[in-house]
Amino acid sequence: MSKTNAKRLSYPQIALLVETSTSWGRRIIEGILDYSRRNGPWLCMLEPKGIDEPEVLPSGWRGDGIIARIRTPKFAAQLAKLRVPVINVSGIELPKCSFPRVLTDEKLIAKMALEHLRARGFSHFGYSGVNQQNYVV
């Protein structure tokens, strides 16, 4: 094995299990890759995936960690069995899912939007969202 291949294999191998079909997912992936460029490098495994496609880890994957949008208890249980570090980037709270989560601060975003609009002279506001989701404030 060449020195280049030996060095490449020593990089952490991270599976990115986030849909690529939404702008939200692509921005999450972009942020992860930017972090890797500045703090890595990491070898990232990423496969194109739609939001409605089943959550699965490619068979035979062996790596050092996973960053995933975990939306179902079944997927959380599958990832827990792998015994590697997992970071959850989903805003969906699942019972018995104790993976560390990276989330946006929805209340702070709302406060910043309000301050921005008030600074521009607006005084009447409305909001429309999906009430069934726990990340809607």
Coordinates of N, CA and C in Angstrom, one line a residue:
M1 N 0.8 -1.2 0.0 CA 0.0 0.0 0.0 C 0.9 1.2 0.0
S2 N 0.5 2.2 -0.8 CA 1.3 3.4 -0.9 C 1.1 4.3 0.3
K3 N 2.0 5.2 0.6 CA 1.8 6.1 1.7 C 0.5 6.9 1.6
T4 N 0.2 7.3 0.3 CA -1.0 8.1 0.1 C -2.3 7.3 0.5
N5 N -2.3 6.0 0.1 CA -3.5 5.2 0.5 C -3.5 5.0 2.0
A6 N -2.4 4.7 2.6 CA -2.3 4.5 4.1 C -2.8 5.8 4.8
K7 N -2.4 6.9 4.3 CA -2.8 8.2 5.0 C -4.3 8.4 4.8
R8 N -4.8 8.1 3.6 CA -6.2 8.3 3.3 C -7.1 7.4 4.2
L9 N -6.7 6.2 4.4 CA -7.4 5.3 5.2 C -7.4 5.7 6.7
S10 N -6.5 6.6 7.1 CA -6.5 7.0 8.5 C -7.4 8.1 8.8
Y11 N -8.0 8.7 7.8 CA -9.0 9.8 8.0 C -10.3 9.2 8.6
P12 N -11.0 9.9 9.5 CA -12.3 9.4 10.0 C -13.3 9.2 8.8
Q13 N -14.0 8.1 8.8 CA -15.0 7.8 7.8 C -16.4 8.1 8.4
I14 N -17.0 9.1 7.8 CA -18.3 9.6 8.3 C -19.4 9.3 7.3
A15 N -20.5 8.7 7.7 CA -21.7 8.6 6.8 C -22.6 9.8 7.0
L16 N -23.0 10.4 6.0 CA -23.9 11.5 6.0 C -25.2 11.0 5.5
L17 N -26.2 10.8 6.4 CA -27.5 10.3 6.1 C -28.5 11.3 6.2
V18 N -28.5 12.2 5.2 CA -29.4 13.4 5.2 C -29.9 13.5 3.7
E19 N -31.2 13.7 3.5 CA -31.7 13.8 2.2 C -31.0 14.9 1.4
T20 N -30.7 14.6 0.1 CA -30.1 15.5 -0.8 C -31.1 16.3 -1.7
S21 N -32.4 15.9 -1.6 CA -33.4 16.4 -2.5 C -34.1 17.7 -2.0
T22 N -33.7 18.1 -0.8 CA -34.3 19.4 -0.2 C -33.2 20.4 0.0
S23 N -33.5 21.6 -0.1 CA -32.5 22.7 0.2 C -32.0 22.6 1.6
W24 N -32.9 22.2 2.5 CA -32.5 22.1 3.9 C -31.4 21.0 4.1
G25 N -31.6 19.9 3.5 CA -30.7 18.8 3.5 C -29.3 19.2 2.9
R26 N -29.4 19.8 1.7 CA -28.2 20.2 1.0 C -27.4 21.3 1.9
R27 N -28.1 22.1 2.6 CA -27.4 23.1 3.4 C -26.8 22.4 4.6
I28 N -27.4 21.4 5.2 CA -26.8 20.7 6.3 C -25.5 20.0 5.8
I29 N -25.6 19.4 4.7 CA -24.4 18.7 4.1 C -23.3 19.7 3.8
E30 N -23.7 20.8 3.2 CA -22.7 21.9 2.9 C -22.0 22.3 4.2
G31 N -22.7 22.5 5.3 CA -22.1 22.9 6.5 C -21.2 21.8 7.1
I32 N -21.6 20.6 7.0 CA -20.7 19.5 7.5 C -19.4 19.4 6.6
L33 N -19.6 19.5 5.3 CA -18.4 19.4 4.5 C -17.5 20.6 4.7
D34 N -18.0 21.8 5.0 CA -17.2 23.0 5.3 C -16.5 22.8 6.6
Y35 N -17.2 22.2 7.6 CA -16.5 21.9 8.9 C -15.4 20.9 8.6
S36 N -15.6 19.9 7.8 CA -14.6 18.9 7.5 C -13.4 19.5 6.9
R37 N -13.6 20.4 5.9 CA -12.5 21.0 5.2 C -11.6 21.8 6.2
R38 N -12.2 22.5 7.2 CA -11.5 23.3 8.1 C -10.9 22.5 9.3
N39 N -11.5 21.4 9.7 CA -11.1 20.7 10.9 C -10.7 19.2 10.6
G40 N -10.9 18.8 9.4 CA -10.6 17.4 9.1 C -9.2 17.1 8.6
P41 N -9.1 16.4 7.5 CA -10.2 16.0 6.7 C -10.9 14.8 7.1
W42 N -12.2 14.6 6.6 CA -12.9 13.4 6.9 C -13.2 12.8 5.5
L43 N -13.4 11.5 5.5 CA -13.9 10.8 4.3 C -15.4 10.7 4.5
C44 N -16.2 11.4 3.7 CA -17.6 11.4 3.9 C -18.3 10.5 2.9
M45 N -19.2 9.6 3.3 CA -20.0 8.8 2.5 C -21.3 9.5 2.4
L46 N -21.7 9.8 1.1 CA -23.0 10.4 0.9 C -23.6 9.8 -0.4
E47 N -24.9 9.4 -0.3 CA -25.6 8.9 -1.4 C -26.8 9.8 -1.7
P48 N -27.1 10.1 -2.9 CA -28.3 10.9 -3.2 C -29.6 10.2 -2.6
K49 N -30.4 11.0 -2.0 CA -31.6 10.5 -1.3 C -32.7 11.5 -1.3
G50 N -33.9 11.0 -1.5 CA -35.1 11.9 -1.4 C -35.7 11.8 0.0
I51 N -36.5 12.8 0.3 CA -37.0 13.0 1.6 C -38.0 11.8 2.0
D52 N -38.6 11.3 1.0 CA -39.6 10.2 1.2 C -39.0 8.8 1.1
E53 N -37.7 8.7 0.8 CA -37.1 7.4 0.7 C -36.8 6.9 2.1
P54 N -36.8 5.5 2.2 CA -36.6 4.9 3.5 C -35.2 5.3 4.1
E55 N -35.1 5.4 5.4 CA -33.8 5.8 6.0 C -33.0 4.4 6.2
V56 N -31.9 4.3 5.5 CA -31.1 3.1 5.6 C -29.6 3.5 5.5
L57 N -28.8 2.7 6.2 CA -27.4 2.8 6.0 C -27.0 1.8 5.0
P58 N -26.2 2.2 4.0 CA -25.8 1.2 3.0 C -25.2 -0.1 3.6
S59 N -25.6 -1.2 3.1 CA -25.1 -2.5 3.7 C -23.6 -2.6 3.6
G60 N -23.0 -3.1 4.6 CA -21.6 -3.3 4.6 C -20.8 -2.0 5.0
W61 N -21.5 -0.9 5.3 CA -20.7 0.3 5.6 C -20.0 0.1 6.9
R62 N -18.8 0.4 7.0 CA -17.9 0.4 8.2 C -17.3 1.7 8.3
G63 N -17.5 2.4 9.4 CA -16.9 3.7 9.5 C -16.8 4.1 10.9
D64 N -16.5 5.4 11.1 CA -16.2 5.9 12.5 C -17.3 6.7 13.1
G65 N -18.3 7.1 12.3 CA -19.4 7.9 12.9 C -20.4 8.2 11.8
I66 N -21.6 8.7 12.3 CA -22.7 9.0 11.4 C -23.3 10.4 11.8
I67 N -23.7 11.1 10.8 CA -24.5 12.3 11.0 C -25.7 12.1 10.2
A68 N -26.9 12.1 10.9 CA -28.1 11.7 10.2 C -29.3 12.5 10.6
R69 N -30.3 12.6 9.7 CA -31.6 13.1 10.1 C -32.4 11.9 10.5
I70 N -32.6 11.7 11.8 CA -33.3 10.6 12.3 C -34.7 10.9 12.6
R71 N -35.6 10.3 11.8 CA -37.0 10.7 11.9 C -37.9 9.6 12.5
T72 N -37.4 8.4 12.6 CA -38.2 7.3 13.1 C -37.5 6.5 14.2
P73 N -38.3 5.9 15.1 CA -37.6 5.1 16.2 C -36.9 3.9 15.6
K74 N -37.5 3.3 14.5 CA -36.8 2.1 13.8 C -35.4 2.5 13.4
F75 N -35.3 3.6 12.7 CA -34.0 4.0 12.2 C -33.0 4.3 13.4
A76 N -33.5 5.0 14.4 CA -32.7 5.2 15.6 C -32.2 3.9 16.2
A77 N -33.0 2.9 16.3 CA -32.6 1.6 16.8 C -31.5 1.0 15.9
Q78 N -31.7 1.1 14.6 CA -30.7 0.5 13.7 C -29.3 1.2 13.9
L79 N -29.3 2.5 14.1 CA -28.1 3.2 14.2 C -27.4 2.9 15.6
A80 N -28.3 2.7 16.6 CA -27.7 2.4 17.9 C -27.0 1.1 18.0
K81 N -27.4 0.2 17.2 CA -26.8 -1.2 17.1 C -25.4 -1.1 16.5
L82 N -25.1 -0.1 15.8 CA -23.8 0.0 15.1 C -22.6 0.4 16.1
R83 N -23.0 0.9 17.2 CA -22.0 1.3 18.3 C -20.9 2.2 17.7
V84 N -21.3 3.2 17.0 CA -20.4 4.3 16.6 C -21.1 5.6 17.0
P85 N -20.3 6.7 17.1 CA -20.9 8.0 17.5 C -21.9 8.4 16.4
V86 N -23.1 8.9 16.8 CA -24.1 9.3 15.9 C -24.6 10.7 16.4
I87 N -24.7 11.6 15.4 CA -25.2 13.0 15.7 C -26.5 13.1 14.9
N88 N -27.6 13.5 15.6 CA -28.9 13.6 14.9 C -29.1 15.1 14.6
V89 N -29.4 15.4 13.3 CA -29.7 16.8 12.9 C -31.2 17.0 12.7
S90 N -32.0 16.1 13.1 CA -33.5 16.3 12.9 C -34.1 17.1 14.1
G91 N -35.0 17.9 13.7 CA -35.8 18.6 14.7 C -36.9 17.8 15.4
I92 N -37.1 16.6 14.9 CA -38.1 15.7 15.4 C -37.6 15.0 16.7
E93 N -38.4 15.2 17.7 CA -38.0 14.5 19.0 C -38.6 13.1 19.0
L94 N -37.8 12.1 19.2 CA -38.2 10.7 19.3 C -38.1 10.2 20.7
P95 N -39.0 9.5 21.2 CA -38.9 8.9 22.5 C -37.8 7.8 22.5
K96 N -37.0 7.8 23.6 CA -35.9 6.8 23.7 C -34.8 7.0 22.7
C97 N -34.7 8.1 22.1 CA -33.6 8.4 21.2 C -32.7 9.4 21.9
S98 N -31.5 9.0 22.3 CA -30.6 9.8 23.1 C -29.4 10.3 22.4
F99 N -29.4 10.2 21.1 CA -28.2 10.7 20.3 C -28.1 12.2 20.5
P100 N -26.9 12.7 20.6 CA -26.8 14.2 20.6 C -27.4 14.8 19.4
R101 N -28.0 16.0 19.5 CA -28.7 16.7 18.4 C -28.1 18.0 18.2
V102 N -28.1 18.4 16.9 CA -27.7 19.7 16.5 C -29.0 20.3 15.9
L103 N -29.4 21.4 16.5 CA -30.7 22.0 16.1 C -30.5 23.5 15.9
T104 N -31.5 24.1 15.2 CA -31.6 25.5 15.1 C -32.4 26.0 16.3
D105 N -32.1 27.2 16.7 CA -32.8 27.9 17.8 C -34.0 28.6 17.2
E106 N -35.1 27.9 17.1 CA -36.3 28.5 16.5 C -36.8 29.7 17.2
K107 N -36.8 29.8 18.5 CA -37.2 31.0 19.2 C -36.3 32.2 19.0
L108 N -35.0 31.9 18.9 CA -34.1 33.0 18.6 C -34.3 33.5 17.1
I109 N -34.6 32.6 16.2 CA -34.9 33.0 14.8 C -36.1 33.9 14.8
A110 N -37.2 33.5 15.5 CA -38.4 34.2 15.5 C -38.2 35.6 16.1
K111 N -37.4 35.7 17.2 CA -37.1 37.0 17.8 C -36.3 37.9 16.9
M112 N -35.3 37.3 16.2 CA -34.6 38.1 15.2 C -35.4 38.6 14.1
A113 N -36.4 37.8 13.6 CA -37.3 38.2 12.5 C -38.2 39.3 13.0
L114 N -38.7 39.2 14.2 CA -39.5 40.2 14.8 C -38.8 41.6 14.9
E115 N -37.6 41.5 15.5 CA -36.7 42.7 15.6 C -36.4 43.3 14.2
H116 N -36.2 42.5 13.2 CA -35.9 43.0 11.9 C -37.1 43.7 11.3
L117 N -38.3 43.1 11.4 CA -39.5 43.7 10.9 C -39.9 45.0 11.6
R118 N -39.8 44.9 13.0 CA -40.1 46.1 13.8 C -39.2 47.3 13.4
A119 N -37.9 47.0 13.2 CA -36.9 48.0 12.8 C -37.2 48.7 11.5
R120 N -38.0 48.0 10.7 CA -38.4 48.6 9.4 C -39.8 49.1 9.5
G121 N -40.4 49.3 10.7 CA -41.7 49.9 10.8 C -42.9 49.1 10.8
F122 N -42.8 47.8 10.7 CA -43.9 46.9 10.7 C -44.4 46.7 12.1
S123 N -45.8 46.6 12.3 CA -46.3 46.5 13.6 C -47.3 45.3 13.7
H124 N -47.8 44.8 12.6 CA -48.7 43.7 12.6 C -48.1 42.5 12.0
F125 N -48.2 41.3 12.6 CA -47.6 40.1 12.2 C -48.5 38.9 12.2
G126 N -48.2 38.0 11.4 CA -48.9 36.7 11.4 C -47.9 35.6 11.2
Y127 N -48.3 34.4 11.5 CA -47.5 33.2 11.3 C -48.3 32.0 10.9
S128 N -47.8 31.3 10.0 CA -48.4 30.0 9.6 C -47.4 28.9 9.6
G129 N -47.8 27.8 10.3 CA -46.9 26.7 10.4 C -47.7 25.4 10.6
V130 N -47.0 24.3 10.6 CA -47.6 23.0 10.8 C -47.6 22.7 12.3
N131 N -48.8 22.8 12.9 CA -48.9 22.7 14.4 C -48.5 21.4 15.0
Q132 N -48.6 20.3 14.2 CA -48.3 19.0 14.7 C -46.8 18.7 14.9
Q133 N -45.9 19.6 14.4 CA -44.5 19.4 14.6 C -44.0 20.1 15.8
N134 N -43.2 19.4 16.6 CA -42.7 19.9 17.9 C -41.7 21.0 17.7
Y135 N -41.2 21.2 16.5 CA -40.2 22.3 16.3 C -40.8 23.6 15.8
V136 N -42.1 23.6 15.7 CA -42.8 24.8 15.3 C -43.1 25.6 16.6
V137 N -42.7 26.9 16.6 CA -42.9 27.7 17.8 C -44.0 28.7 17.6

